Coordinates of C-alpha atoms and ligand atoms in Angstrom, one line a residue:
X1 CA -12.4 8.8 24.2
X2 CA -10.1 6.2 24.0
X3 CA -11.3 3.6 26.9
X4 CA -8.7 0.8 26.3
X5 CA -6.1 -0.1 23.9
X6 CA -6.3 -3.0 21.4
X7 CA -3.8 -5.1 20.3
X8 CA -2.2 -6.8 17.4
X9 CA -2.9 -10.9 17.3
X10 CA 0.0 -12.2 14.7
X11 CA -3.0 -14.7 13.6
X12 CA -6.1 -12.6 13.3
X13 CA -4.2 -9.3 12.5
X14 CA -5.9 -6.3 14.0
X15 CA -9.2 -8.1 13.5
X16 CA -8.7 -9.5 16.6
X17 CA -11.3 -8.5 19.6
X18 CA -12.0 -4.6 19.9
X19 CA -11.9 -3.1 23.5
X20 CA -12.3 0.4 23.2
X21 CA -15.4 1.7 22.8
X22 CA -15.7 5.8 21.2
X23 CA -18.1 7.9 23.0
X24 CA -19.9 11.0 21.4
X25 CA -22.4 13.2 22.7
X26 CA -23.5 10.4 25.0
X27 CA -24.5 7.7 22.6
X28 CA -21.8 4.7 21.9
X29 CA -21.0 4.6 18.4
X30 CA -19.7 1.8 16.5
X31 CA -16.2 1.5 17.2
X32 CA -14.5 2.3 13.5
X33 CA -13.3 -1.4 12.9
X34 CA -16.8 -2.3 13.2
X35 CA -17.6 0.5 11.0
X36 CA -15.0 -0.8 8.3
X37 CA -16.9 -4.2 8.1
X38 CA -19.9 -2.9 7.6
X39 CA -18.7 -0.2 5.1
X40 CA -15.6 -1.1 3.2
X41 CA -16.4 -2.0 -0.9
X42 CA -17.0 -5.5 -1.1
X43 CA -16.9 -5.3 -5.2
X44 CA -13.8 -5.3 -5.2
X45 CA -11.2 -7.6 -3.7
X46 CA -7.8 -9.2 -4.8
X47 CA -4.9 -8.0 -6.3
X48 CA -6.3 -7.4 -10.1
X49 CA -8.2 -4.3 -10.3
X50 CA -8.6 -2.6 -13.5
X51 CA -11.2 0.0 -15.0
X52 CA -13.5 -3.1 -15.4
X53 CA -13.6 -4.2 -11.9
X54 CA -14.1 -0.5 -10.9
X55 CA -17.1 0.2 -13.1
X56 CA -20.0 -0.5 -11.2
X57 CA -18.5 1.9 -8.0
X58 CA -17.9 4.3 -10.5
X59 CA -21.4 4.4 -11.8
X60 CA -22.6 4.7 -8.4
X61 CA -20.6 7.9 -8.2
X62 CA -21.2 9.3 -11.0
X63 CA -24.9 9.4 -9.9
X64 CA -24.4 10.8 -6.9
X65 CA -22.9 13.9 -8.7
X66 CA -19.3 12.7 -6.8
X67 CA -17.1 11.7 -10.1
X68 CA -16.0 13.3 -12.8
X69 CA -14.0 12.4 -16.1
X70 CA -10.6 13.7 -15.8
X71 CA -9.3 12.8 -19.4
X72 CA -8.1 9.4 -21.2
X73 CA -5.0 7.8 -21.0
X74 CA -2.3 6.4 -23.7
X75 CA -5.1 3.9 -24.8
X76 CA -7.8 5.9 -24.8
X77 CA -9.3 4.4 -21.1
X78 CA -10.9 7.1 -19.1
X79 CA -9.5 8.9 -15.7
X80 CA -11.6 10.1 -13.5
X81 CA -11.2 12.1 -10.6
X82 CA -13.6 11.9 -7.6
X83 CA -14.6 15.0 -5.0
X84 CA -15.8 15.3 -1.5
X85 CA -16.0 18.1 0.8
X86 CA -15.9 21.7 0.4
X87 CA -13.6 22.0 3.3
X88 CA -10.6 24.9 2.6
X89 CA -7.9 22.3 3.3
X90 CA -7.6 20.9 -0.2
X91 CA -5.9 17.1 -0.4
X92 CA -4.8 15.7 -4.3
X93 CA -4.7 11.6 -3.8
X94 CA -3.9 9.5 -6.6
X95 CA -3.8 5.7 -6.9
X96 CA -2.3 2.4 -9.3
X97 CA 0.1 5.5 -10.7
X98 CA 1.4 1.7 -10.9
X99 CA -1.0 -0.3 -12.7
X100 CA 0.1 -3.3 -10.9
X101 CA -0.3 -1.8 -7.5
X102 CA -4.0 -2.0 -6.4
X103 CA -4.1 -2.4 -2.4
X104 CA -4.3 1.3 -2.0
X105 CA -7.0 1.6 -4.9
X106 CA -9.2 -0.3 -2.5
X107 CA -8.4 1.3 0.2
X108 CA -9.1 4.8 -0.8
X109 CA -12.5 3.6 -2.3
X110 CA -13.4 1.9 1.3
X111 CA -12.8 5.4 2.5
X112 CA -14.7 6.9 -0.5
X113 CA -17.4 4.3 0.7
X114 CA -17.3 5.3 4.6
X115 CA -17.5 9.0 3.9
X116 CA -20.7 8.3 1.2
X117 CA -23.2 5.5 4.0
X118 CA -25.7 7.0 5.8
X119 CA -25.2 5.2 9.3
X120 CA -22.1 5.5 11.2
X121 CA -19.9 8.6 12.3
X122 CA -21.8 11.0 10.7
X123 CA -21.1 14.0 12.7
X124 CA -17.4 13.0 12.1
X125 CA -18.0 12.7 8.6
X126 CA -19.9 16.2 8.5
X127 CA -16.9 17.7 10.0
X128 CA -14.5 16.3 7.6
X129 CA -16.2 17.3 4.7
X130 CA -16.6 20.8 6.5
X131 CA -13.1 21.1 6.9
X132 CA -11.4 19.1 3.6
X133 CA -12.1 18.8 0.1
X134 CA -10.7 15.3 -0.7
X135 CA -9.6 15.5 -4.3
X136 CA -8.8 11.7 -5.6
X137 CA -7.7 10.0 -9.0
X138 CA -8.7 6.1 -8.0
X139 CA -6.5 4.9 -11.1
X140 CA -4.7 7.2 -12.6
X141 CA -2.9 4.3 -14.8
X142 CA -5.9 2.3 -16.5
X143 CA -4.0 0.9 -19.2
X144 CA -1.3 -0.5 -17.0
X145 CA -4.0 -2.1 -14.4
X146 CA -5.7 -3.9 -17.5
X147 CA -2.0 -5.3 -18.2
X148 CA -0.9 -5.7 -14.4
X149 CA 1.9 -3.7 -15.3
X150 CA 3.8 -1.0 -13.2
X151 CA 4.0 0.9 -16.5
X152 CA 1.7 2.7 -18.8
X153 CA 0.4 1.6 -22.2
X154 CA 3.7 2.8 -23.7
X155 CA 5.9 1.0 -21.0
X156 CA 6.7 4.4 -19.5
X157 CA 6.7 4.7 -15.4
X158 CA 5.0 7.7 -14.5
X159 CA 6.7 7.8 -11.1
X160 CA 10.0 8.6 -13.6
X161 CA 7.7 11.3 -15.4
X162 CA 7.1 14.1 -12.9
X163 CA 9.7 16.6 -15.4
X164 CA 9.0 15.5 -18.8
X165 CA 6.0 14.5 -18.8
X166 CA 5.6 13.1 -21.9
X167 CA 2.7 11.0 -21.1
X168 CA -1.2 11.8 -20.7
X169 CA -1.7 10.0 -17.7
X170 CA 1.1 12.6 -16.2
X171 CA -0.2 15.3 -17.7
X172 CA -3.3 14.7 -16.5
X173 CA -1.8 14.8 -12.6
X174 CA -0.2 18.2 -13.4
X175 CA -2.3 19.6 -14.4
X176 CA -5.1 18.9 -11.8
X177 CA -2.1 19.4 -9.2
X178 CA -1.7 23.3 -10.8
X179 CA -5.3 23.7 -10.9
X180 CA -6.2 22.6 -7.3
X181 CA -3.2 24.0 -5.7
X182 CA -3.7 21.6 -2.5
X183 CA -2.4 21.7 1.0
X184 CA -1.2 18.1 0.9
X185 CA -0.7 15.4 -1.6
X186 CA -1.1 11.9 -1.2
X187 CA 0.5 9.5 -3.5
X188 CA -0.3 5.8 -3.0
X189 CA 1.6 2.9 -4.1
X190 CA 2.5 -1.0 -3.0
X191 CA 5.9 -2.1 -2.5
X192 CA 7.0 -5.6 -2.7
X193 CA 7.3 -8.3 -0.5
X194 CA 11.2 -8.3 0.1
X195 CA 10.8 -4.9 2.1
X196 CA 11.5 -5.6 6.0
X197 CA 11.8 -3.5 8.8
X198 CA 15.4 -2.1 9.4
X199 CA 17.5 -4.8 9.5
X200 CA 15.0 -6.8 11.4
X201 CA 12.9 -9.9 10.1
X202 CA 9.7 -8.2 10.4
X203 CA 8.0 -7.2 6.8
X204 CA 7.2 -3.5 6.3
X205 CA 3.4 -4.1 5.7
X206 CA 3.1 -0.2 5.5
X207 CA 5.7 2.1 4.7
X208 CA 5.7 5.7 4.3
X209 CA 7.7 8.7 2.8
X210 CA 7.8 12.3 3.0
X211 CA 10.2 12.5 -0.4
X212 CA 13.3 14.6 -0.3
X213 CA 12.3 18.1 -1.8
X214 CA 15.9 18.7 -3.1
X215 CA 19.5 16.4 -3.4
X216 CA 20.6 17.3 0.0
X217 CA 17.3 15.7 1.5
X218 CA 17.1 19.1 3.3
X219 CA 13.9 19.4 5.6
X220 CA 11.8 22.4 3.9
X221 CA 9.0 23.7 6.0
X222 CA 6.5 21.2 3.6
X223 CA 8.6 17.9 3.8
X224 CA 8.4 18.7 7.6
X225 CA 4.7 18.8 7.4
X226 CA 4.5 15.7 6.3
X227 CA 6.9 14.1 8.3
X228 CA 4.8 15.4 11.2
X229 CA 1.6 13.7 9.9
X230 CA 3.8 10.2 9.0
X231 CA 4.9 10.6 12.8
X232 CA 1.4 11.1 14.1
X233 CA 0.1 8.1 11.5
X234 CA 2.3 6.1 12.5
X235 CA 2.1 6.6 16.3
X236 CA -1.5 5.1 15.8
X237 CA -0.6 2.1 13.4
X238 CA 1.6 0.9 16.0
X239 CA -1.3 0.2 18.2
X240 CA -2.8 -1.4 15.1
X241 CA 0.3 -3.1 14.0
X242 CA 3.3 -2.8 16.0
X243 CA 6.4 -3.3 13.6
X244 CA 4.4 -3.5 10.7
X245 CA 5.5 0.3 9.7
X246 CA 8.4 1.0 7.6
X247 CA 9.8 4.4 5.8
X248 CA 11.0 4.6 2.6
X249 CA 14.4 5.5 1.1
X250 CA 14.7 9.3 0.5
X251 CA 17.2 9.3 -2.4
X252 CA 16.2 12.5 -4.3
X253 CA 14.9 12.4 -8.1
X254 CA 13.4 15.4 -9.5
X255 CA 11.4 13.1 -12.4
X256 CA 9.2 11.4 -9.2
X257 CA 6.5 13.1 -9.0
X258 CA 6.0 13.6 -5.3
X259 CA 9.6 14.5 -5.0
X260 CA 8.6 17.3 -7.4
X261 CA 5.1 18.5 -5.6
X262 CA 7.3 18.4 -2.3
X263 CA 10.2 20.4 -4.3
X264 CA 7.3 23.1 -5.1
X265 CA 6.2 23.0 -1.8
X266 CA 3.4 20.6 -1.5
X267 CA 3.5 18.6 1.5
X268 CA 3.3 14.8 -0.2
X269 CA 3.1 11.7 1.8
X270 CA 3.8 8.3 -0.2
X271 CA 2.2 5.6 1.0
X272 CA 3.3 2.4 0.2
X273 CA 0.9 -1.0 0.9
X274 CA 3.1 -4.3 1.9
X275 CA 2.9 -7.2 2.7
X276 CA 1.7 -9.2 5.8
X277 CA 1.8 -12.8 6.9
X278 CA -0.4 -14.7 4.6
X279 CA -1.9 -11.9 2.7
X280 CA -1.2 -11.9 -0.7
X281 CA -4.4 -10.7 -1.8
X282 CA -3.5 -7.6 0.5
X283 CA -7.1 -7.3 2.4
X284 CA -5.3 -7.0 5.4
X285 CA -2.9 -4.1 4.2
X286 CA -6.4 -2.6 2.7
X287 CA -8.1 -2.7 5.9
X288 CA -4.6 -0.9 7.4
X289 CA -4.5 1.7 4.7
X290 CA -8.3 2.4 5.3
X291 CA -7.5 2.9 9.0
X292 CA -4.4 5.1 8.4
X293 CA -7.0 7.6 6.4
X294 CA -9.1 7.7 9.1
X295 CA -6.4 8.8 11.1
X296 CA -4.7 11.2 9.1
X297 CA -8.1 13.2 8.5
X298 CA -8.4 13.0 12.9
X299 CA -11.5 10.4 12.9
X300 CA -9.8 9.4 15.5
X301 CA -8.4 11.7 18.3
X302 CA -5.2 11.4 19.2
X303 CA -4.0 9.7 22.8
X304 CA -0.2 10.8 22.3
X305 CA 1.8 13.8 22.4
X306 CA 2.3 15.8 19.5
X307 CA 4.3 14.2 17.2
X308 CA 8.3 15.7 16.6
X309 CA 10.5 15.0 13.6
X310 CA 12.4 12.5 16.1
X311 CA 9.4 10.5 16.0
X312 CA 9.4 10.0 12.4
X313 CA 13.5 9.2 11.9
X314 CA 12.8 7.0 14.2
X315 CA 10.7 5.4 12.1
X316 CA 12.7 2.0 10.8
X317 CA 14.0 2.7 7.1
X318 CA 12.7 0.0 4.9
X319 CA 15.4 -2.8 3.8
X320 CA 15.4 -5.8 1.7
X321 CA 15.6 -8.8 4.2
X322 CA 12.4 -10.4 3.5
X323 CA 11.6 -13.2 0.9
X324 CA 8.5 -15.2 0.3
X325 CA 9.8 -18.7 1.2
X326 CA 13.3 -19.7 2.2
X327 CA 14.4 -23.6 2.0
X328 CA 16.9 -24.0 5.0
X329 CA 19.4 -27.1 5.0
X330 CA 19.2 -28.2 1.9
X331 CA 21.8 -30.3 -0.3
X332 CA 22.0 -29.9 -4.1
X333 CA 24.6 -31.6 -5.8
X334 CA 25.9 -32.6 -2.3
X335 CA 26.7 -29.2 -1.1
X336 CA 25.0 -27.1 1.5
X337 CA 22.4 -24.1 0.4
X338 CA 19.6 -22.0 1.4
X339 CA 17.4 -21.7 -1.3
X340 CA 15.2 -18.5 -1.5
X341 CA 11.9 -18.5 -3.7
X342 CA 10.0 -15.1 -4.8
X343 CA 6.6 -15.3 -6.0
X344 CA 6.6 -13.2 -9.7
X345 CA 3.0 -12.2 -10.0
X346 CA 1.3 -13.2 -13.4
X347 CA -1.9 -12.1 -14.6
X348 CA -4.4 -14.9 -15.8
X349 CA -7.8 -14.7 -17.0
X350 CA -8.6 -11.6 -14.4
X351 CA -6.8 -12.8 -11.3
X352 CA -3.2 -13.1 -10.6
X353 CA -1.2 -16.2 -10.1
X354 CA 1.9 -16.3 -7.8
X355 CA 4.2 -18.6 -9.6
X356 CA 7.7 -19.6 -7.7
X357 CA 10.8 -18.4 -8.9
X358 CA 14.6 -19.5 -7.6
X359 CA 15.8 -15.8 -6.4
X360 CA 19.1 -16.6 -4.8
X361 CA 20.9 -19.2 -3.8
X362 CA 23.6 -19.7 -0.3
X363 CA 23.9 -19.1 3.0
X364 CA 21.1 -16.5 3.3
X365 CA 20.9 -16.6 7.1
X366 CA 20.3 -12.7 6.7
X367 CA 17.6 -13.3 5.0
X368 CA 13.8 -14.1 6.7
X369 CA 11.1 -16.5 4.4
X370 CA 7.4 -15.2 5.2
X371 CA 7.6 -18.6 4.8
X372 CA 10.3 -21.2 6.4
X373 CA 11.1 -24.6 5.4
X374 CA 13.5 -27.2 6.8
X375 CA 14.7 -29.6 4.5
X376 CA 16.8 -30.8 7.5
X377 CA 20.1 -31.6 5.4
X378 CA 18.5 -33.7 2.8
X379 CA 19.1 -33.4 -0.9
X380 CA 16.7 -31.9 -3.2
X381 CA 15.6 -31.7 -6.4
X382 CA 14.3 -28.9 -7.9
X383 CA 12.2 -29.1 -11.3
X384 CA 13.8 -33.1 -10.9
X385 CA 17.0 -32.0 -11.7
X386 CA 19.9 -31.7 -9.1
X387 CA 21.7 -27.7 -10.1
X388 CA 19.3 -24.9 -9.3
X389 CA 19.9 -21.8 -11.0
X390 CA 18.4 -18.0 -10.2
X391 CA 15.6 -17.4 -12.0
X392 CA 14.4 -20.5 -12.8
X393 CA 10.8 -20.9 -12.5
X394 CA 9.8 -24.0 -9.9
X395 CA 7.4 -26.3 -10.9
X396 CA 8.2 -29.3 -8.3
X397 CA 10.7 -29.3 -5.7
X398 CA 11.3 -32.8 -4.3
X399 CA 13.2 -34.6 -1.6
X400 CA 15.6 -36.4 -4.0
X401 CA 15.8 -39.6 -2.0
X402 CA 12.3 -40.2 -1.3
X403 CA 10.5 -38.3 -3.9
X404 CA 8.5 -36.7 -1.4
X405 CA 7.1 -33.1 -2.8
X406 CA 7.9 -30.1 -0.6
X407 CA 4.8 -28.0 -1.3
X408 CA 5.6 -24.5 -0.7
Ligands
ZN1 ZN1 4.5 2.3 -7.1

């Protein structure tokens, strides 16, 4: 039982001190965040994770009888599929659909790792794999996570392929979809950095979905389902993460393939990692993501009321009022600006670099920086020259009269 609440520090996150305690058949076990330090996969961290970085987890897997190849991709990579549980609820996951997105990759291998040790929960974890069978592609999109691309090998989205599906990476999901027939599908994505809360200035760090079965975004008895569970997720990340939890946009498109399991009756849940103050690397969203799995499969018992569909509209939509660094008050040519800067992600080596680009340009007091600069009304220079235009890439960016760098 829940003994205390915990709360969200905007420094140390939800790292910040624990003060429940979870009691079980009289012993005190590990409190889960605990659990998560001692569990989660440290071979893997950062935002480039391809095949190669997976390998050695794999392996491990594969000897413990838990993996399996699924088929190859475009390229010829391999795509496995991993299985716990031989519960009768049956839940499809698949991750880096999106090459480029990796947060949730991690994620649903730190929960791959929790269900696998030997020392915590394990009465919990006995019951989970009692009651599920947890069906998961870790990357269905190889070829694209060796390029850090959203696309495939053949520049093809797959999240546009749900209806023609003239890739193998897609064909590969539909076909395990038709052969599992599960209860629930989970498809796991991150969004970008400009996502914010509503209109508010707050980023959506986590968003979620339960996709539009149909055009008219009617609520069929499966989209309900998993608007239920979103509702009930999300009444816990609050505690976590208060306004840190977004929902997508449910415009309908029948070639989006958890629009498509929805349309055929699949409850599907899209999960989308964000970003939080300072966390580029996304460790923080991981550790989130791990703790919204936990949740959903009922590690932890629920201290609400059963969640209605008016707790999940309630949910803010996600909007685009968030950008990685806004210069406020600055002149350029003598004329008043706001200057907003987006980081484009480029792969180097096998990390990714965040390299500053101008995104927009004028009175963008909409608009929130992560992070916030005054310039105080001086004139600036950027790249040493006084016009700034969109899409330039930012090498310096200077205080014209005293040459003084603005390091952002
Ligand atoms: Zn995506």
């Amino acid at each position: 039982m829940f003994t205390a609440v915990f709360k969200y520090d905007a420094k140390t996150g939800y790292n910040g001190k624990l003060t429940y305690v979870y009691l079980c058949q009289h012993t005190i076990q590990m409190d889960i965040f605990s659990v998560y330090k001692s569990t989660f996969e440290t071979r893997l961290s950062g935002r480039y994770i391809s095949l190669k970085q997976l390998q050695p987890i794999l392996i491990d897997f594969q000897n413990t009888g838990i993996l399996e190849k699924l088929g190859t991709s475009e390229k010829g990579n391999p795509v496995y599929v991993i299985r716990m549980g031989s519960g009768p609820k049956k839940v499809l996951a698949w991750s880096q659909m999106h090459g480029n997105e990796s947060t949730t990759t991690k994620a649903l291998i730190d929960f791959i790792q929790f269900l696998r040790q030997k020392r915590f929960w394990q009465a919990e974890i006995k019951s989970f794999l009692q009651e599920y069978t947890f069906v998961a592609i870790p990357m269905l999109n190889p070829d694209g996570a060796e390029l850090y691309t959203r696309e495939n090998l053949n520049g093809v989205d797959l999240n546009r392929d749900a209806k023609q599906l003239t890739q193998k990476e897609s064909k590969l999901l539909r076909s395990l979809f038709q052969q599992e027939k599960p209860d629930l599908c989970l498809n796991l994505h991150d969004q970008r950095t400009i996502y914010s809360l509503g209109g508010s200035n707050y980023p959506a760090t986590l968003s979620f979905l339960s996709p539009a079965a149909n055009v008219d975004r009617d609520i069929t008895t499966a989209r309900a389902r998993a608007m239920l569970d979103i509702a009930r997720l999300n009444n816990y990340l609050q505690v976590l993460a208060p306004n840190r939890i977004g929902r997508y946009d449910d415009s309908y498109n029948e070639n989006c393939v958890g629009d498509s399991f929805q349309s055929e009756g699949t409850p599907t849940i899209l999960f989308e990692g964000g970003h939080s103050p300072g966390d580029y690397q996304r460790e923080k969203t991981r550790e989130l993501l791990f703790h919204a799995f936990t949740a959903l499969f009922d590690f932890i018992p629920s201290t609400k009321e059963p969640p209605s569909l008016i707790d999940y509209f309630a949910i803010p939509e996600n909007e685009k009022n968030c950008r990685d660094v806004i210069l406020r008050n600055a002149y350029i040519a003598g004329q008043k600006q706001d200057i907003a800067i987006q980081y484009k992600e480029i792969l180097s080596g096998e990390a990714i670099d965040f390299v500053p680009y101008v995104d927009d340009i004028g009175d963008l007091s909409p608009l929130k920086g992560h992070k916030e600069i005054d310039v105080k009304g001086e004139d600036i220079l950027i790249n040493s020259h006084e016009n700034v235009f969109v899409d330039e890439k930012i090498a310096t960016i200077s205080i014209k009269s005293t040459k003084k760098s603005i390091i952002i």
